[in-house]
Tab-separated table of C-alpha atoms in Angstrom:
chain	number	residue	atom	x	y	z
C	1	ASP	CA	102.058	130.916	82.118
C	2	GLN	CA	100.160	133.146	84.536
C	3	GLN	CA	97.069	131.197	85.552
C	4	VAL	CA	95.900	133.841	88.011
C	5	LYS	CA	95.868	137.439	86.870
C	6	GLN	CA	95.348	140.741	88.577
C	7	ASN	CA	95.181	143.207	85.752
C	8	SER	CA	95.127	146.376	87.848
C	9	PRO	CA	98.538	147.007	89.380
C	10	SER	CA	97.180	149.813	91.535
C	11	LEU	CA	93.979	151.308	92.884
C	12	SER	CA	93.251	154.487	94.846
C	13	VAL	CA	90.107	154.901	96.898
C	14	GLN	CA	88.807	157.559	99.256
C	15	GLU	CA	88.489	156.610	102.909
C	16	GLY	CA	84.988	155.332	103.701
C	17	ARG	CA	84.245	154.294	100.125
C	18	ILE	CA	84.248	150.788	98.684
C	19	SER	CA	87.430	149.191	97.352
C	20	ILE	CA	86.959	146.523	94.691
C	21	LEU	CA	89.936	144.385	93.765
C	22	ASN	CA	89.613	142.020	90.833
C	23	CYS	CA	91.200	138.740	89.896
C	24	ASP	CA	90.793	136.496	86.846
C	25	TYR	CA	91.910	132.929	86.402
C	26	THR	CA	92.249	130.590	83.464
C	27	ASN	CA	92.069	127.107	84.974
C	28	SER	CA	88.462	125.989	85.418
C	29	MET	CA	89.664	123.218	87.745
C	30	PHE	CA	90.638	125.642	90.482
C	31	ASP	CA	88.644	124.729	93.554
C	32	TYR	CA	89.655	127.146	96.279
C	33	PHE	CA	90.485	130.831	96.215
C	34	LEU	CA	92.162	133.065	98.752
C	35	TRP	CA	93.041	136.700	99.257
C	36	TYR	CA	96.161	137.873	101.041
C	37	LYS	CA	97.235	141.325	102.117
C	38	LYS	CA	100.876	142.334	102.178
C	39	TYR	CA	102.639	145.313	103.692
C	40	PRO	CA	106.151	146.241	102.505
C	41	ALA	CA	108.914	144.138	104.035
C	42	GLU	CA	106.402	141.771	105.614
C	43	GLY	CA	104.931	138.421	104.674
C	44	PRO	CA	101.458	138.045	103.142
C	45	THR	CA	98.643	137.815	105.653
C	46	PHE	CA	95.623	135.634	104.972
C	47	LEU	CA	92.405	137.635	104.655
C	48	ILE	CA	89.535	135.561	103.363
C	49	SER	CA	88.833	132.521	101.215
C	50	ILE	CA	86.064	130.972	99.186
C	51	SER	CA	85.490	127.503	97.828
C	52	SER	CA	84.124	126.832	94.372
C	53	ILE	CA	80.788	125.643	95.747
C	54	LYS	CA	79.987	129.158	96.982
C	55	ASP	CA	79.615	132.465	95.204
C	56	LYS	CA	80.071	134.758	98.193
C	57	ASN	CA	81.862	134.776	101.508
C	58	GLU	CA	81.831	137.592	103.989
C	59	ASP	CA	84.022	138.430	106.973
C	60	GLY	CA	83.483	141.805	108.551
C	61	ARG	CA	84.406	144.543	106.080
C	62	PHE	CA	85.701	142.003	103.567
C	63	THR	CA	83.547	140.144	101.060
C	64	VAL	CA	84.782	137.876	98.309
C	65	PHE	CA	82.627	137.144	95.275
C	66	LEU	CA	83.218	134.251	92.896
C	67	ASN	CA	81.831	134.054	89.369
C	68	LYS	CA	82.839	130.638	88.067
C	69	SER	CA	81.361	131.046	84.620
C	70	ALA	CA	83.443	134.176	84.102
C	71	LYS	CA	86.436	132.736	85.987
C	72	HIS	CA	86.508	135.897	88.022
C	73	LEU	CA	86.673	136.766	91.678
C	74	SER	CA	86.657	140.043	93.476
C	75	LEU	CA	87.363	141.356	96.935
C	76	HIS	CA	85.198	144.142	98.305
C	77	ILE	CA	86.332	146.215	101.259
C	78	VAL	CA	83.639	148.376	102.820
C	79	PRO	CA	84.262	150.892	104.250
C	80	SER	CA	87.869	151.355	103.202
C	81	GLN	CA	90.302	152.583	105.837
C	82	PRO	CA	93.808	154.058	105.511
C	83	GLY	CA	95.193	150.940	107.236
C	84	ASP	CA	93.924	148.884	104.319
C	85	SER	CA	96.609	150.431	102.117
C	86	ALA	CA	98.719	147.444	101.071
C	87	VAL	CA	99.285	145.054	98.198
C	88	TYR	CA	96.535	142.466	97.774
C	89	PHE	CA	97.204	139.091	96.201
C	90	CYS	CA	94.623	136.607	95.049
C	91	ALA	CA	95.520	132.931	94.943
C	92	ALA	CA	93.947	129.720	93.693
C	93	SER	CA	94.484	126.030	94.231
C	94	LEU	CA	93.328	122.733	92.814
C	95	ASN	CA	91.486	120.239	94.985
C	96	THR	CA	94.065	117.583	94.244
C	97	GLY	CA	97.070	119.836	94.166
C	98	ASN	CA	99.376	121.402	96.661
C	99	GLN	CA	100.443	124.487	94.771
C	100	PHE	CA	98.872	127.844	95.290
C	101	TYR	CA	98.936	130.040	92.204
C	102	PHE	CA	99.253	133.730	92.962
C	103	GLY	CA	98.415	136.804	90.978
C	104	THR	CA	100.904	139.645	90.637
C	105	GLY	CA	99.110	141.798	93.183
C	106	THR	CA	97.185	145.067	93.280
C	107	SER	CA	98.504	147.942	95.335
C	108	LEU	CA	95.623	149.629	97.161
C	109	THR	CA	95.948	153.156	98.486
C	110	VAL	CA	93.186	154.470	100.718
C	111	ILE	CA	93.278	158.240	100.834
C	112	PRO	CA	92.271	159.829	104.164
Z	1	ASN	CA	104.896	133.261	118.880
Z	2	ALA	CA	102.819	130.582	117.187
Z	3	GLY	CA	103.290	131.953	113.671
Z	4	VAL	CA	105.611	130.870	110.885
Z	5	MET	CA	109.136	131.895	111.810
Z	6	GLN	CA	111.786	132.659	109.231
Z	7	ASN	CA	115.377	133.611	109.669
Z	8	PRO	CA	117.413	135.438	108.813
Z	9	ARG	CA	115.153	138.331	107.835
Z	10	HIS	CA	117.918	139.865	105.753
Z	11	LEU	CA	120.922	138.172	104.245
Z	12	VAL	CA	123.693	139.600	102.102
Z	13	ARG	CA	125.886	137.257	100.154
Z	14	ARG	CA	128.643	137.762	97.594
Z	15	ARG	CA	128.345	136.032	94.242
Z	16	GLY	CA	129.440	132.417	94.555
Z	17	GLN	CA	128.651	132.059	98.245
Z	18	GLU	CA	125.938	129.903	99.762
Z	19	ALA	CA	122.696	131.134	101.282
Z	20	ARG	CA	120.709	129.165	103.840
Z	21	LEU	CA	117.218	130.259	104.776
Z	22	ARG	CA	115.373	128.645	107.664
Z	23	CYS	CA	111.684	128.223	108.372
Z	24	SER	CA	109.829	126.876	111.380
Z	25	PRO	CA	106.163	126.212	110.590
Z	26	MET	CA	103.231	127.142	112.752
Z	27	LYS	CA	102.684	124.874	115.704
Z	28	GLY	CA	100.870	121.759	114.609
Z	29	HIS	CA	101.596	122.269	110.905
Z	30	SER	CA	103.615	119.648	109.102
Z	31	HIS	CA	103.326	121.030	105.561
Z	32	VAL	CA	105.802	123.647	104.413
Z	33	TYR	CA	105.947	125.667	101.205
Z	34	TRP	CA	108.602	127.995	99.862
Z	35	TYR	CA	107.756	130.877	97.569
Z	36	ARG	CA	109.941	133.489	95.943
Z	37	GLN	CA	109.053	137.044	95.054
Z	38	LEU	CA	111.323	138.744	92.578
Z	39	PRO	CA	111.249	142.539	92.380
Z	40	GLU	CA	108.049	143.797	90.727
Z	41	GLU	CA	106.650	140.278	90.436
Z	42	GLY	CA	104.134	138.086	92.228
Z	43	LEU	CA	104.737	135.096	94.448
Z	44	LYS	CA	106.136	132.079	92.634
Z	45	PHE	CA	105.859	128.591	94.062
Z	46	MET	CA	109.153	126.803	94.576
Z	47	VAL	CA	108.706	123.673	96.652
Z	48	TYR	CA	106.316	121.859	98.963
Z	49	LEU	CA	107.598	119.573	101.708
Z	50	GLN	CA	106.308	117.432	104.494
Z	51	LYS	CA	108.487	116.126	107.284
Z	52	GLU	CA	111.467	114.342	105.676
Z	53	ASN	CA	109.848	114.370	102.230
Z	54	ILE	CA	109.868	116.645	99.208
Z	55	ILE	CA	106.395	116.362	97.735
Z	56	ASP	CA	106.514	118.841	94.876
Z	57	GLU	CA	109.600	120.693	93.718
Z	58	SER	CA	108.299	121.654	90.305
Z	59	GLY	CA	109.000	125.335	90.936
Z	60	MET	CA	112.604	124.921	92.023
Z	61	PRO	CA	115.392	125.867	89.639
Z	62	LYS	CA	117.108	122.669	88.553
Z	63	GLU	CA	120.539	123.720	89.720
Z	64	ARG	CA	121.965	125.290	92.875
Z	65	PHE	CA	118.673	125.216	94.820
Z	66	SER	CA	117.677	122.557	97.322
Z	67	ALA	CA	115.242	122.243	100.196
Z	68	GLU	CA	114.790	119.955	103.122
Z	69	PHE	CA	112.458	119.530	106.067
Z	70	PRO	CA	114.128	117.155	108.512
Z	71	LYS	CA	112.378	115.170	111.198
Z	72	GLU	CA	113.742	117.547	113.789
Z	73	GLY	CA	114.340	121.240	113.222
Z	74	PRO	CA	113.309	123.815	110.676
Z	75	SER	CA	112.909	123.557	106.939
Z	76	ILE	CA	115.935	124.883	105.084
Z	77	LEU	CA	116.135	126.395	101.620
Z	78	ARG	CA	119.695	126.281	100.387
Z	79	ILE	CA	121.056	128.229	97.456
Z	80	GLN	CA	124.563	127.373	96.376
Z	81	GLN	CA	126.877	129.647	94.380
Z	82	VAL	CA	124.452	132.539	94.474
Z	83	VAL	CA	124.148	134.907	91.539
Z	84	ARG	CA	122.699	138.418	91.364
Z	85	GLY	CA	119.453	137.058	89.918
Z	86	ASP	CA	118.831	135.160	93.163
Z	87	SER	CA	118.246	138.460	94.960
Z	88	ALA	CA	114.631	138.256	96.054
Z	89	ALA	CA	112.291	137.846	99.000
Z	90	TYR	CA	111.853	134.224	99.993
Z	91	PHE	CA	108.671	133.385	101.860
Z	92	CYS	CA	107.922	130.254	103.748
Z	93	ALA	CA	104.368	129.168	104.460
Z	94	SER	CA	102.833	126.322	106.373
Z	95	SER	CA	99.492	124.567	106.499
Z	96	LEU	CA	97.636	122.053	108.555
Z	97	LEU	CA	96.447	120.106	105.536
Z	98	GLY	CA	98.400	119.098	102.459
Z	99	GLN	CA	95.831	119.703	99.789
Z	100	GLY	CA	92.211	120.459	99.148
Z	101	ARG	CA	90.508	123.512	100.571
Z	102	ASN	CA	93.531	124.446	102.527
Z	103	THR	CA	94.883	127.757	103.777
Z	104	ILE	CA	98.571	128.495	103.944
Z	105	TYR	CA	100.046	130.982	106.391
Z	106	PHE	CA	103.184	132.905	105.585
Z	107	GLY	CA	106.190	133.949	107.561
Z	108	GLU	CA	107.706	137.420	107.462
Z	109	GLY	CA	110.106	136.495	104.683
Z	110	SER	CA	113.852	136.422	104.173
Z	111	TRP	CA	115.326	139.085	101.928
Z	112	LEU	CA	118.399	137.883	100.079
Z	113	THR	CA	120.702	140.407	98.460
Z	114	VAL	CA	123.544	139.147	96.303
Z	115	VAL	CA	126.351	141.657	95.765
């Protein structure tokens, strides 16, 4: 049962434009959400997180938006750069739990 | 290097052999997680350990797989009598906290190929 879903397996964006990666979840008890970036043959790298008490968190070019009523979060990258080309995973956790539930990833390609 | 260290990075085993994957958490972290990524799939939770204790192994296959995190030394994920379906990337992660609004940091991964 996939509790965290990334329905777009891939996304292509022109350099300098905005990249928007989406993630949906089913468990309304999820309390904390994270985004990771992964290059081939490497481990996932933590990018940005947001707790359920917020609806937006920003770090440089990366902004995460959380819509709890829709059980949806998104990652915005502005402006997109070729080095951003990677697979992006969203993840969620429960306040009382120790598992992190990951989506299946979205492969982002930023075209120079 | 203060990051999560995994070794070996690549491991080839014949069917029926044993695979041992090691993970040293980030400095100061005492919580370790193992995840597996099968080809074309996302990251699947396997097990969560603290020093000398398995806290949650709900994602571990019931047979052939075991994990430990001894008082001294790295965490070890052990796969006995490997089969082709065990071929995957195994990622270890560590965290400062055990739960709550907690961030986990991953190692580079160990790629197991069963031939």
